[in-house]
């Protein structure tokens, strides 16, 4: 039986596994009926959180979710979506501005076929936009009843703290949840993000707990690497010649052996590890097929012993991302040399 957890201090109870829908639509499973069946099976299994975003297959994922929640299923689902990514050629069709938020929430509501969104999340930071601008618009949407709560995704700890202080000082609705990347191979958020989330009472919905497929057992040393649409879109994250990816492959091999010794699958090891951290509320799974969903259901019931957790720490040290690309977001001050060179 699913043991529901508190989403931060909101009083909302959510399942330890959340259903991510990035793979529903043109970029993954383009069969709407099959995708709806997968969503229904997840809900019937006790999952009550569905996470999507406006940019997933250019809104198609939200449309599929809307179809799946028709017929009376909407009320029992904690529905989360996100805004920020570019959805057109117009210079204002993306970002964290009031102008775009007010416009895009209406588009998401229409695609989702609902009157409200439970958790509306800022998909990525945008330092050039005053966060009070963003929080002000989102607070208005809360007061209008169009969204219930505000969340962020892949924010750095300093930005998380800034959001809390901005809300307090300027009388805005506060952010109640953060959605960071977290897996056996990407443990960087253990250093500051998770402790900060605990300090401020935020819920944590972690994404990519299977490290983009690295922890499914499909990636093996000496074997031909499996083809995937994700690897085609993000080739750098899957290039075995890259040192970080080579380290991930070696770690995945060692973790697979550990899982076998523990009598569980590598998928179960990966998901139960993420859920073991006291700051994590839910792990977002993102199946493309019915079989993938089946392999992940029930992982929240697996408990890892101290000996297994100690072995994991030996394979991948706490607080370490084996590949810097798995952080999910790199600040402009790192990617843009002119921002860190006085005379550039």
PDB file of C-alpha atoms in Angstrom, residues 26-290:
ATOM      1  CA  UNK A  26       6.260  13.344 -30.330  1.00  0.00           C
ATOM      2  CA  UNK A  27       9.562  13.112 -28.419  1.00  0.00           C
ATOM      3  CA  UNK A  28       8.681   9.687 -26.994  1.00  0.00           C
ATOM      4  CA  UNK A  29       5.420   7.751 -27.155  1.00  0.00           C
ATOM      5  CA  UNK A  30       3.360   9.424 -29.868  1.00  0.00           C
ATOM      6  CA  UNK A  31       0.386   7.064 -29.376  1.00  0.00           C
ATOM      7  CA  UNK A  32      -2.065   9.093 -27.306  1.00  0.00           C
ATOM      8  CA  UNK A  33      -4.281   6.140 -26.413  1.00  0.00           C
ATOM      9  CA  UNK A  34      -1.305   4.089 -25.207  1.00  0.00           C
ATOM     10  CA  UNK A  35       0.019   7.025 -23.200  1.00  0.00           C
ATOM     11  CA  UNK A  36      -3.388   7.469 -21.569  1.00  0.00           C
ATOM     12  CA  UNK A  37      -3.437   3.773 -20.650  1.00  0.00           C
ATOM     13  CA  UNK A  38      -0.019   4.147 -18.996  1.00  0.00           C
ATOM     14  CA  UNK A  39      -1.221   7.168 -17.016  1.00  0.00           C
ATOM     15  CA  UNK A  40      -4.352   5.337 -15.901  1.00  0.00           C
ATOM     16  CA  UNK A  41      -2.317   2.324 -14.774  1.00  0.00           C
ATOM     17  CA  UNK A  42      -0.027   4.576 -12.721  1.00  0.00           C
ATOM     18  CA  UNK A  43      -3.028   6.210 -11.045  1.00  0.00           C
ATOM     19  CA  UNK A  44      -4.640   2.836 -10.358  1.00  0.00           C
ATOM     20  CA  UNK A  45      -1.349   1.735  -8.727  1.00  0.00           C
ATOM     21  CA  UNK A  46      -1.570   4.574  -6.196  1.00  0.00           C
ATOM     22  CA  UNK A  47       0.454   7.348  -7.845  1.00  0.00           C
ATOM     23  CA  UNK A  48      -1.357  10.641  -7.333  1.00  0.00           C
ATOM     24  CA  UNK A  49       1.180  13.144  -8.726  1.00  0.00           C
ATOM     25  CA  UNK A  50       1.509  13.862 -12.446  1.00  0.00           C
ATOM     26  CA  UNK A  51       4.278  16.194 -13.567  1.00  0.00           C
ATOM     27  CA  UNK A  52       4.446  17.706 -17.039  1.00  0.00           C
ATOM     28  CA  UNK A  53       5.607  20.931 -18.735  1.00  0.00           C
ATOM     29  CA  UNK A  54       4.475  23.200 -21.529  1.00  0.00           C
ATOM     30  CA  UNK A  55       7.616  22.461 -23.571  1.00  0.00           C
ATOM     31  CA  UNK A  56       7.262  18.667 -23.515  1.00  0.00           C
ATOM     32  CA  UNK A  57       6.601  17.926 -27.182  1.00  0.00           C
ATOM     33  CA  UNK A  58       5.494  21.566 -27.563  1.00  0.00           C
ATOM     34  CA  UNK A  59       2.425  21.131 -25.373  1.00  0.00           C
ATOM     35  CA  UNK A  60       1.422  17.691 -26.636  1.00  0.00           C
ATOM     36  CA  UNK A  61       2.283  16.059 -23.309  1.00  0.00           C
ATOM     37  CA  UNK A  62      -0.098  18.403 -21.483  1.00  0.00           C
ATOM     38  CA  UNK A  63      -2.811  17.572 -24.006  1.00  0.00           C
ATOM     39  CA  UNK A  64      -2.339  13.846 -23.378  1.00  0.00           C
ATOM     40  CA  UNK A  65      -2.493  14.375 -19.618  1.00  0.00           C
ATOM     41  CA  UNK A  66      -5.711  16.345 -20.087  1.00  0.00           C
ATOM     42  CA  UNK A  67      -7.234  13.418 -21.978  1.00  0.00           C
ATOM     43  CA  UNK A  68      -6.144  10.972 -19.279  1.00  0.00           C
ATOM     44  CA  UNK A  69      -7.723  13.017 -16.491  1.00  0.00           C
ATOM     45  CA  UNK A  70     -11.080  13.412 -18.218  1.00  0.00           C
ATOM     46  CA  UNK A  71     -14.063  11.512 -16.887  1.00  0.00           C
ATOM     47  CA  UNK A  72     -13.672  12.303 -13.205  1.00  0.00           C
ATOM     48  CA  UNK A  73     -10.000  11.522 -12.535  1.00  0.00           C
ATOM     49  CA  UNK A  74      -8.821  15.127 -12.196  1.00  0.00           C
ATOM     50  CA  UNK A  75      -9.963  15.777  -8.625  1.00  0.00           C
ATOM     51  CA  UNK A  76      -7.780  13.069  -7.091  1.00  0.00           C
ATOM     52  CA  UNK A  77      -4.576  14.071  -8.879  1.00  0.00           C
ATOM     53  CA  UNK A  78      -1.967  16.567  -7.737  1.00  0.00           C
ATOM     54  CA  UNK A  79      -1.254  18.084 -11.132  1.00  0.00           C
ATOM     55  CA  UNK A  80       2.059  19.855 -11.711  1.00  0.00           C
ATOM     56  CA  UNK A  81       3.309  21.607 -14.813  1.00  0.00           C
ATOM     57  CA  UNK A  82       6.052  24.078 -15.671  1.00  0.00           C
ATOM     58  CA  UNK A  83       6.751  27.207 -17.715  1.00  0.00           C
ATOM     59  CA  UNK A  84       9.915  28.952 -18.935  1.00  0.00           C
ATOM     60  CA  UNK A  85      11.064  27.160 -22.111  1.00  0.00           C
ATOM     61  CA  UNK A  86      10.788  28.673 -25.553  1.00  0.00           C
ATOM     62  CA  UNK A  87       7.564  27.900 -27.434  1.00  0.00           C
ATOM     63  CA  UNK A  88       7.798  30.172 -30.454  1.00  0.00           C
ATOM     64  CA  UNK A  89       9.929  32.540 -32.506  1.00  0.00           C
ATOM     65  CA  UNK A  90       8.635  35.684 -30.847  1.00  0.00           C
ATOM     66  CA  UNK A  91      11.245  37.102 -28.428  1.00  0.00           C
ATOM     67  CA  UNK A  92       8.666  37.055 -25.607  1.00  0.00           C
ATOM     68  CA  UNK A  93       7.395  33.495 -26.046  1.00  0.00           C
ATOM     69  CA  UNK A  94       9.478  32.108 -23.199  1.00  0.00           C
ATOM     70  CA  UNK A  95      10.946  33.075 -19.863  1.00  0.00           C
ATOM     71  CA  UNK A  96       9.872  34.093 -16.388  1.00  0.00           C
ATOM     72  CA  UNK A  97       8.255  37.479 -17.064  1.00  0.00           C
ATOM     73  CA  UNK A  98       4.760  38.407 -15.922  1.00  0.00           C
ATOM     74  CA  UNK A  99       3.789  38.854 -19.560  1.00  0.00           C
ATOM     75  CA  UNK A 100       4.670  35.286 -20.492  1.00  0.00           C
ATOM     76  CA  UNK A 101       3.429  33.653 -17.284  1.00  0.00           C
ATOM     77  CA  UNK A 102      -0.052  35.182 -17.540  1.00  0.00           C
ATOM     78  CA  UNK A 103      -0.314  34.131 -21.164  1.00  0.00           C
ATOM     79  CA  UNK A 104       1.166  30.663 -20.830  1.00  0.00           C
ATOM     80  CA  UNK A 105      -0.824  29.562 -17.798  1.00  0.00           C
ATOM     81  CA  UNK A 106      -3.969  29.974 -19.888  1.00  0.00           C
ATOM     82  CA  UNK A 107      -2.461  27.801 -22.625  1.00  0.00           C
ATOM     83  CA  UNK A 108      -1.538  25.099 -20.111  1.00  0.00           C
ATOM     84  CA  UNK A 109      -4.994  25.175 -18.523  1.00  0.00           C
ATOM     85  CA  UNK A 110      -6.563  24.764 -21.964  1.00  0.00           C
ATOM     86  CA  UNK A 111      -4.287  21.886 -22.972  1.00  0.00           C
ATOM     87  CA  UNK A 112      -4.771  20.161 -19.610  1.00  0.00           C
ATOM     88  CA  UNK A 113      -8.555  20.643 -19.813  1.00  0.00           C
ATOM     89  CA  UNK A 114      -8.692  21.856 -16.223  1.00  0.00           C
ATOM     90  CA  UNK A 115      -9.619  24.977 -14.283  1.00  0.00           C
ATOM     91  CA  UNK A 116      -6.621  24.852 -11.952  1.00  0.00           C
ATOM     92  CA  UNK A 117      -3.042  23.645 -11.667  1.00  0.00           C
ATOM     93  CA  UNK A 118      -1.936  22.343  -8.284  1.00  0.00           C
ATOM     94  CA  UNK A 119       1.786  23.103  -8.609  1.00  0.00           C
ATOM     95  CA  UNK A 120       2.964  25.633 -11.207  1.00  0.00           C
ATOM     96  CA  UNK A 121       6.751  25.484 -11.470  1.00  0.00           C
ATOM     97  CA  UNK A 122       9.416  27.825 -12.819  1.00  0.00           C
ATOM     98  CA  UNK A 123      11.236  25.381 -15.102  1.00  0.00           C
ATOM     99  CA  UNK A 124      14.637  27.085 -14.881  1.00  0.00           C
ATOM    100  CA  UNK A 125      16.119  30.221 -13.304  1.00  0.00           C
ATOM    101  CA  UNK A 126      16.361  33.433 -15.325  1.00  0.00           C
ATOM    102  CA  UNK A 127      18.755  35.762 -13.489  1.00  0.00           C
ATOM    103  CA  UNK A 128      18.072  38.706 -15.801  1.00  0.00           C
ATOM    104  CA  UNK A 129      14.418  38.739 -14.678  1.00  0.00           C
ATOM    105  CA  UNK A 130      13.712  40.075 -11.182  1.00  0.00           C
ATOM    106  CA  UNK A 131      12.353  37.107  -9.225  1.00  0.00           C
ATOM    107  CA  UNK A 132       9.833  39.442  -7.607  1.00  0.00           C
ATOM    108  CA  UNK A 133       8.396  39.959 -11.108  1.00  0.00           C
ATOM    109  CA  UNK A 134       7.923  36.207 -11.381  1.00  0.00           C
ATOM    110  CA  UNK A 135       6.603  35.723  -7.843  1.00  0.00           C
ATOM    111  CA  UNK A 136       4.225  38.656  -8.231  1.00  0.00           C
ATOM    112  CA  UNK A 137       2.598  37.139 -11.309  1.00  0.00           C
ATOM    113  CA  UNK A 138       2.431  33.686  -9.723  1.00  0.00           C
ATOM    114  CA  UNK A 139       0.967  35.121  -6.516  1.00  0.00           C
ATOM    115  CA  UNK A 140      -1.791  36.776  -8.536  1.00  0.00           C
ATOM    116  CA  UNK A 141      -2.570  33.405 -10.151  1.00  0.00           C
ATOM    117  CA  UNK A 142      -2.824  31.809  -6.701  1.00  0.00           C
ATOM    118  CA  UNK A 143      -5.253  34.535  -5.579  1.00  0.00           C
ATOM    119  CA  UNK A 144      -7.292  34.020  -8.761  1.00  0.00           C
ATOM    120  CA  UNK A 145      -7.539  30.284  -8.067  1.00  0.00           C
ATOM    121  CA  UNK A 146      -5.818  29.281 -11.301  1.00  0.00           C
ATOM    122  CA  UNK A 147      -2.885  27.706  -9.474  1.00  0.00           C
ATOM    123  CA  UNK A 148      -2.670  26.383  -5.920  1.00  0.00           C
ATOM    124  CA  UNK A 149       1.074  26.420  -5.206  1.00  0.00           C
ATOM    125  CA  UNK A 150       4.342  27.720  -6.651  1.00  0.00           C
ATOM    126  CA  UNK A 151       7.393  25.569  -7.334  1.00  0.00           C
ATOM    127  CA  UNK A 152      10.822  25.844  -8.932  1.00  0.00           C
ATOM    128  CA  UNK A 153      12.978  23.406 -10.868  1.00  0.00           C
ATOM    129  CA  UNK A 154      16.760  23.052 -10.929  1.00  0.00           C
ATOM    130  CA  UNK A 155      17.393  26.212  -8.908  1.00  0.00           C
ATOM    131  CA  UNK A 156      20.701  26.732  -7.179  1.00  0.00           C
ATOM    132  CA  UNK A 157      20.589  26.960  -3.367  1.00  0.00           C
ATOM    133  CA  UNK A 158      21.227  30.703  -3.362  1.00  0.00           C
ATOM    134  CA  UNK A 159      18.274  31.216  -5.716  1.00  0.00           C
ATOM    135  CA  UNK A 160      16.056  29.033  -3.525  1.00  0.00           C
ATOM    136  CA  UNK A 161      16.918  31.155  -0.501  1.00  0.00           C
ATOM    137  CA  UNK A 162      16.411  34.371  -2.490  1.00  0.00           C
ATOM    138  CA  UNK A 163      12.927  33.181  -3.416  1.00  0.00           C
ATOM    139  CA  UNK A 164      12.010  32.601   0.214  1.00  0.00           C
ATOM    140  CA  UNK A 165      13.291  36.006   1.315  1.00  0.00           C
ATOM    141  CA  UNK A 166      11.660  37.781  -1.622  1.00  0.00           C
ATOM    142  CA  UNK A 167       8.300  36.281  -0.714  1.00  0.00           C
ATOM    143  CA  UNK A 168       8.641  37.292   2.941  1.00  0.00           C
ATOM    144  CA  UNK A 169       9.876  40.817   2.358  1.00  0.00           C
ATOM    145  CA  UNK A 170       7.467  41.707  -0.440  1.00  0.00           C
ATOM    146  CA  UNK A 171       4.389  39.854   0.701  1.00  0.00           C
ATOM    147  CA  UNK A 172       4.322  37.282  -2.090  1.00  0.00           C
ATOM    148  CA  UNK A 173       3.133  33.698  -2.062  1.00  0.00           C
ATOM    149  CA  UNK A 174       6.186  31.583  -1.344  1.00  0.00           C
ATOM    150  CA  UNK A 175       7.720  28.727  -3.288  1.00  0.00           C
ATOM    151  CA  UNK A 176       6.721  25.449  -1.601  1.00  0.00           C
ATOM    152  CA  UNK A 177       8.630  22.875  -3.664  1.00  0.00           C
ATOM    153  CA  UNK A 178      11.825  22.423  -5.656  1.00  0.00           C
ATOM    154  CA  UNK A 179      12.371  19.927  -8.475  1.00  0.00           C
ATOM    155  CA  UNK A 180      16.105  19.088  -8.803  1.00  0.00           C
ATOM    156  CA  UNK A 181      17.978  16.291 -10.614  1.00  0.00           C
ATOM    157  CA  UNK A 182      18.996  13.496  -8.252  1.00  0.00           C
ATOM    158  CA  UNK A 183      20.229   9.962  -8.792  1.00  0.00           C
ATOM    159  CA  UNK A 184      22.898   7.483  -7.767  1.00  0.00           C
ATOM    160  CA  UNK A 185      25.147   9.050 -10.415  1.00  0.00           C
ATOM    161  CA  UNK A 186      24.264  12.697  -9.762  1.00  0.00           C
ATOM    162  CA  UNK A 187      24.422  13.422  -6.035  1.00  0.00           C
ATOM    163  CA  UNK A 188      25.510  17.053  -6.184  1.00  0.00           C
ATOM    164  CA  UNK A 189      22.330  18.396  -4.592  1.00  0.00           C
ATOM    165  CA  UNK A 190      23.177  16.598  -1.363  1.00  0.00           C
ATOM    166  CA  UNK A 191      25.683  19.363  -0.595  1.00  0.00           C
ATOM    167  CA  UNK A 192      23.352  22.349  -0.378  1.00  0.00           C
ATOM    168  CA  UNK A 193      20.067  22.052  -2.287  1.00  0.00           C
ATOM    169  CA  UNK A 194      18.568  19.308  -0.131  1.00  0.00           C
ATOM    170  CA  UNK A 195      19.705  20.821   3.197  1.00  0.00           C
ATOM    171  CA  UNK A 196      18.315  24.207   2.115  1.00  0.00           C
ATOM    172  CA  UNK A 197      15.017  22.590   1.130  1.00  0.00           C
ATOM    173  CA  UNK A 198      14.813  21.002   4.567  1.00  0.00           C
ATOM    174  CA  UNK A 199      15.675  24.270   6.297  1.00  0.00           C
ATOM    175  CA  UNK A 200      12.855  26.130   4.542  1.00  0.00           C
ATOM    176  CA  UNK A 201      10.328  23.298   4.637  1.00  0.00           C
ATOM    177  CA  UNK A 202      10.166  22.744   0.892  1.00  0.00           C
ATOM    178  CA  UNK A 203       8.882  19.614  -0.759  1.00  0.00           C
ATOM    179  CA  UNK A 204      11.341  17.985  -3.182  1.00  0.00           C
ATOM    180  CA  UNK A 205      10.198  16.246  -6.363  1.00  0.00           C
ATOM    181  CA  UNK A 206      13.417  14.887  -7.834  1.00  0.00           C
ATOM    182  CA  UNK A 207      13.763  14.313 -11.571  1.00  0.00           C
ATOM    183  CA  UNK A 208      15.852  11.788 -13.525  1.00  0.00           C
ATOM    184  CA  UNK A 209      16.249   9.244 -10.697  1.00  0.00           C
ATOM    185  CA  UNK A 210      17.344   6.699 -13.335  1.00  0.00           C
ATOM    186  CA  UNK A 211      19.968   9.141 -14.652  1.00  0.00           C
ATOM    187  CA  UNK A 212      18.439   9.405 -18.107  1.00  0.00           C
ATOM    188  CA  UNK A 213      18.492   5.626 -18.565  1.00  0.00           C
ATOM    189  CA  UNK A 214      21.991   4.944 -17.238  1.00  0.00           C
ATOM    190  CA  UNK A 215      20.500   3.076 -14.272  1.00  0.00           C
ATOM    191  CA  UNK A 216      18.109   0.822 -16.179  1.00  0.00           C
ATOM    192  CA  UNK A 217      20.718  -1.890 -16.818  1.00  0.00           C
ATOM    193  CA  UNK A 218      20.844  -1.152 -20.551  1.00  0.00           C
ATOM    194  CA  UNK A 219      24.281   0.493 -20.456  1.00  0.00           C
ATOM    195  CA  UNK A 220      27.057  -2.096 -20.065  1.00  0.00           C
ATOM    196  CA  UNK A 221      30.810  -1.991 -20.560  1.00  0.00           C
ATOM    197  CA  UNK A 222      31.855  -3.446 -23.914  1.00  0.00           C
ATOM    198  CA  UNK A 223      28.293  -3.641 -25.222  1.00  0.00           C
ATOM    199  CA  UNK A 224      26.877  -1.525 -28.019  1.00  0.00           C
ATOM    200  CA  UNK A 225      25.185   1.463 -26.472  1.00  0.00           C
ATOM    201  CA  UNK A 226      21.383   1.411 -26.844  1.00  0.00           C
ATOM    202  CA  UNK A 227      19.748   3.813 -29.234  1.00  0.00           C
ATOM    203  CA  UNK A 228      17.401   6.356 -27.675  1.00  0.00           C
ATOM    204  CA  UNK A 229      15.797   9.628 -28.635  1.00  0.00           C
ATOM    205  CA  UNK A 230      17.246  11.170 -25.473  1.00  0.00           C
ATOM    206  CA  UNK A 231      20.784  10.219 -26.510  1.00  0.00           C
ATOM    207  CA  UNK A 232      20.158  11.768 -29.920  1.00  0.00           C
ATOM    208  CA  UNK A 233      18.983  15.041 -28.373  1.00  0.00           C
ATOM    209  CA  UNK A 234      21.682  15.199 -25.687  1.00  0.00           C
ATOM    210  CA  UNK A 235      24.642  13.436 -27.268  1.00  0.00           C
ATOM    211  CA  UNK A 236      27.201  14.915 -24.861  1.00  0.00           C
ATOM    212  CA  UNK A 237      25.496  13.252 -21.898  1.00  0.00           C
ATOM    213  CA  UNK A 238      25.827   9.814 -23.501  1.00  0.00           C
ATOM    214  CA  UNK A 239      29.222   9.968 -25.228  1.00  0.00           C
ATOM    215  CA  UNK A 240      31.170   7.109 -23.618  1.00  0.00           C
ATOM    216  CA  UNK A 241      34.466   8.727 -24.634  1.00  0.00           C
ATOM    217  CA  UNK A 242      33.810  11.620 -22.250  1.00  0.00           C
ATOM    218  CA  UNK A 243      35.523  11.074 -18.865  1.00  0.00           C
ATOM    219  CA  UNK A 244      32.377  11.841 -16.864  1.00  0.00           C
ATOM    220  CA  UNK A 245      30.306   9.389 -18.864  1.00  0.00           C
ATOM    221  CA  UNK A 246      33.000   6.724 -18.601  1.00  0.00           C
ATOM    222  CA  UNK A 247      32.856   7.169 -14.830  1.00  0.00           C
ATOM    223  CA  UNK A 248      29.069   6.836 -14.940  1.00  0.00           C
ATOM    224  CA  UNK A 249      29.326   3.615 -16.926  1.00  0.00           C
ATOM    225  CA  UNK A 250      31.808   2.111 -14.445  1.00  0.00           C
ATOM    226  CA  UNK A 251      29.641   3.158 -11.508  1.00  0.00           C
ATOM    227  CA  UNK A 252      26.495   1.762 -13.142  1.00  0.00           C
ATOM    228  CA  UNK A 253      28.265  -1.575 -13.560  1.00  0.00           C
ATOM    229  CA  UNK A 254      29.271  -1.654  -9.900  1.00  0.00           C
ATOM    230  CA  UNK A 255      25.801  -0.624  -8.783  1.00  0.00           C
ATOM    231  CA  UNK A 256      24.234  -3.357 -10.908  1.00  0.00           C
ATOM    232  CA  UNK A 257      26.395  -5.919  -9.112  1.00  0.00           C
ATOM    233  CA  UNK A 258      25.390  -4.427  -5.763  1.00  0.00           C
ATOM    234  CA  UNK A 259      21.693  -4.598  -6.679  1.00  0.00           C
ATOM    235  CA  UNK A 260      22.026  -8.254  -7.663  1.00  0.00           C
ATOM    236  CA  UNK A 261      23.742  -9.045  -4.378  1.00  0.00           C
ATOM    237  CA  UNK A 262      20.921  -7.271  -2.535  1.00  0.00           C
ATOM    238  CA  UNK A 263      18.310  -9.314  -4.417  1.00  0.00           C
ATOM    239  CA  UNK A 264      16.717  -6.365  -6.199  1.00  0.00           C
ATOM    240  CA  UNK A 265      16.870  -4.828  -9.658  1.00  0.00           C
ATOM    241  CA  UNK A 266      19.102  -1.896 -10.521  1.00  0.00           C
ATOM    242  CA  UNK A 267      15.962   0.183 -11.151  1.00  0.00           C
ATOM    243  CA  UNK A 268      14.689  -0.622  -7.663  1.00  0.00           C
ATOM    244  CA  UNK A 269      18.062   0.238  -6.154  1.00  0.00           C
ATOM    245  CA  UNK A 270      18.135   3.577  -7.962  1.00  0.00           C
ATOM    246  CA  UNK A 271      14.616   4.648  -7.021  1.00  0.00           C
ATOM    247  CA  UNK A 272      14.736   3.446  -3.433  1.00  0.00           C
ATOM    248  CA  UNK A 273      18.066   5.254  -2.946  1.00  0.00           C
ATOM    249  CA  UNK A 274      16.553   8.583  -4.009  1.00  0.00           C
ATOM    250  CA  UNK A 275      13.531   8.063  -1.765  1.00  0.00           C
ATOM    251  CA  UNK A 276      15.793   7.176   1.170  1.00  0.00           C
ATOM    252  CA  UNK A 277      16.990  10.770   1.557  1.00  0.00           C
ATOM    253  CA  UNK A 278      14.873  12.482   4.248  1.00  0.00           C
ATOM    254  CA  UNK A 279      14.587  15.681   2.185  1.00  0.00           C
ATOM    255  CA  UNK A 280      13.072  13.961  -0.871  1.00  0.00           C
ATOM    256  CA  UNK A 281       9.294  13.867  -1.104  1.00  0.00           C
ATOM    257  CA  UNK A 282       8.829  12.041  -4.405  1.00  0.00           C
ATOM    258  CA  UNK A 283      10.928  10.629  -7.224  1.00  0.00           C
ATOM    259  CA  UNK A 284       9.615  11.436 -10.692  1.00  0.00           C
ATOM    260  CA  UNK A 285       9.618   8.411 -12.981  1.00  0.00           C
ATOM    261  CA  UNK A 286       9.282   8.983 -16.725  1.00  0.00           C
ATOM    262  CA  UNK A 287       8.254   5.787 -18.518  1.00  0.00           C
ATOM    263  CA  UNK A 288       7.707   5.705 -22.266  1.00  0.00           C
ATOM    264  CA  UNK A 289       6.153   2.232 -22.317  1.00  0.00           C
ATOM    265  CA  UNK A 290       3.852   0.138 -20.149  1.00  0.00           C
TER     266      UNK A 290
END
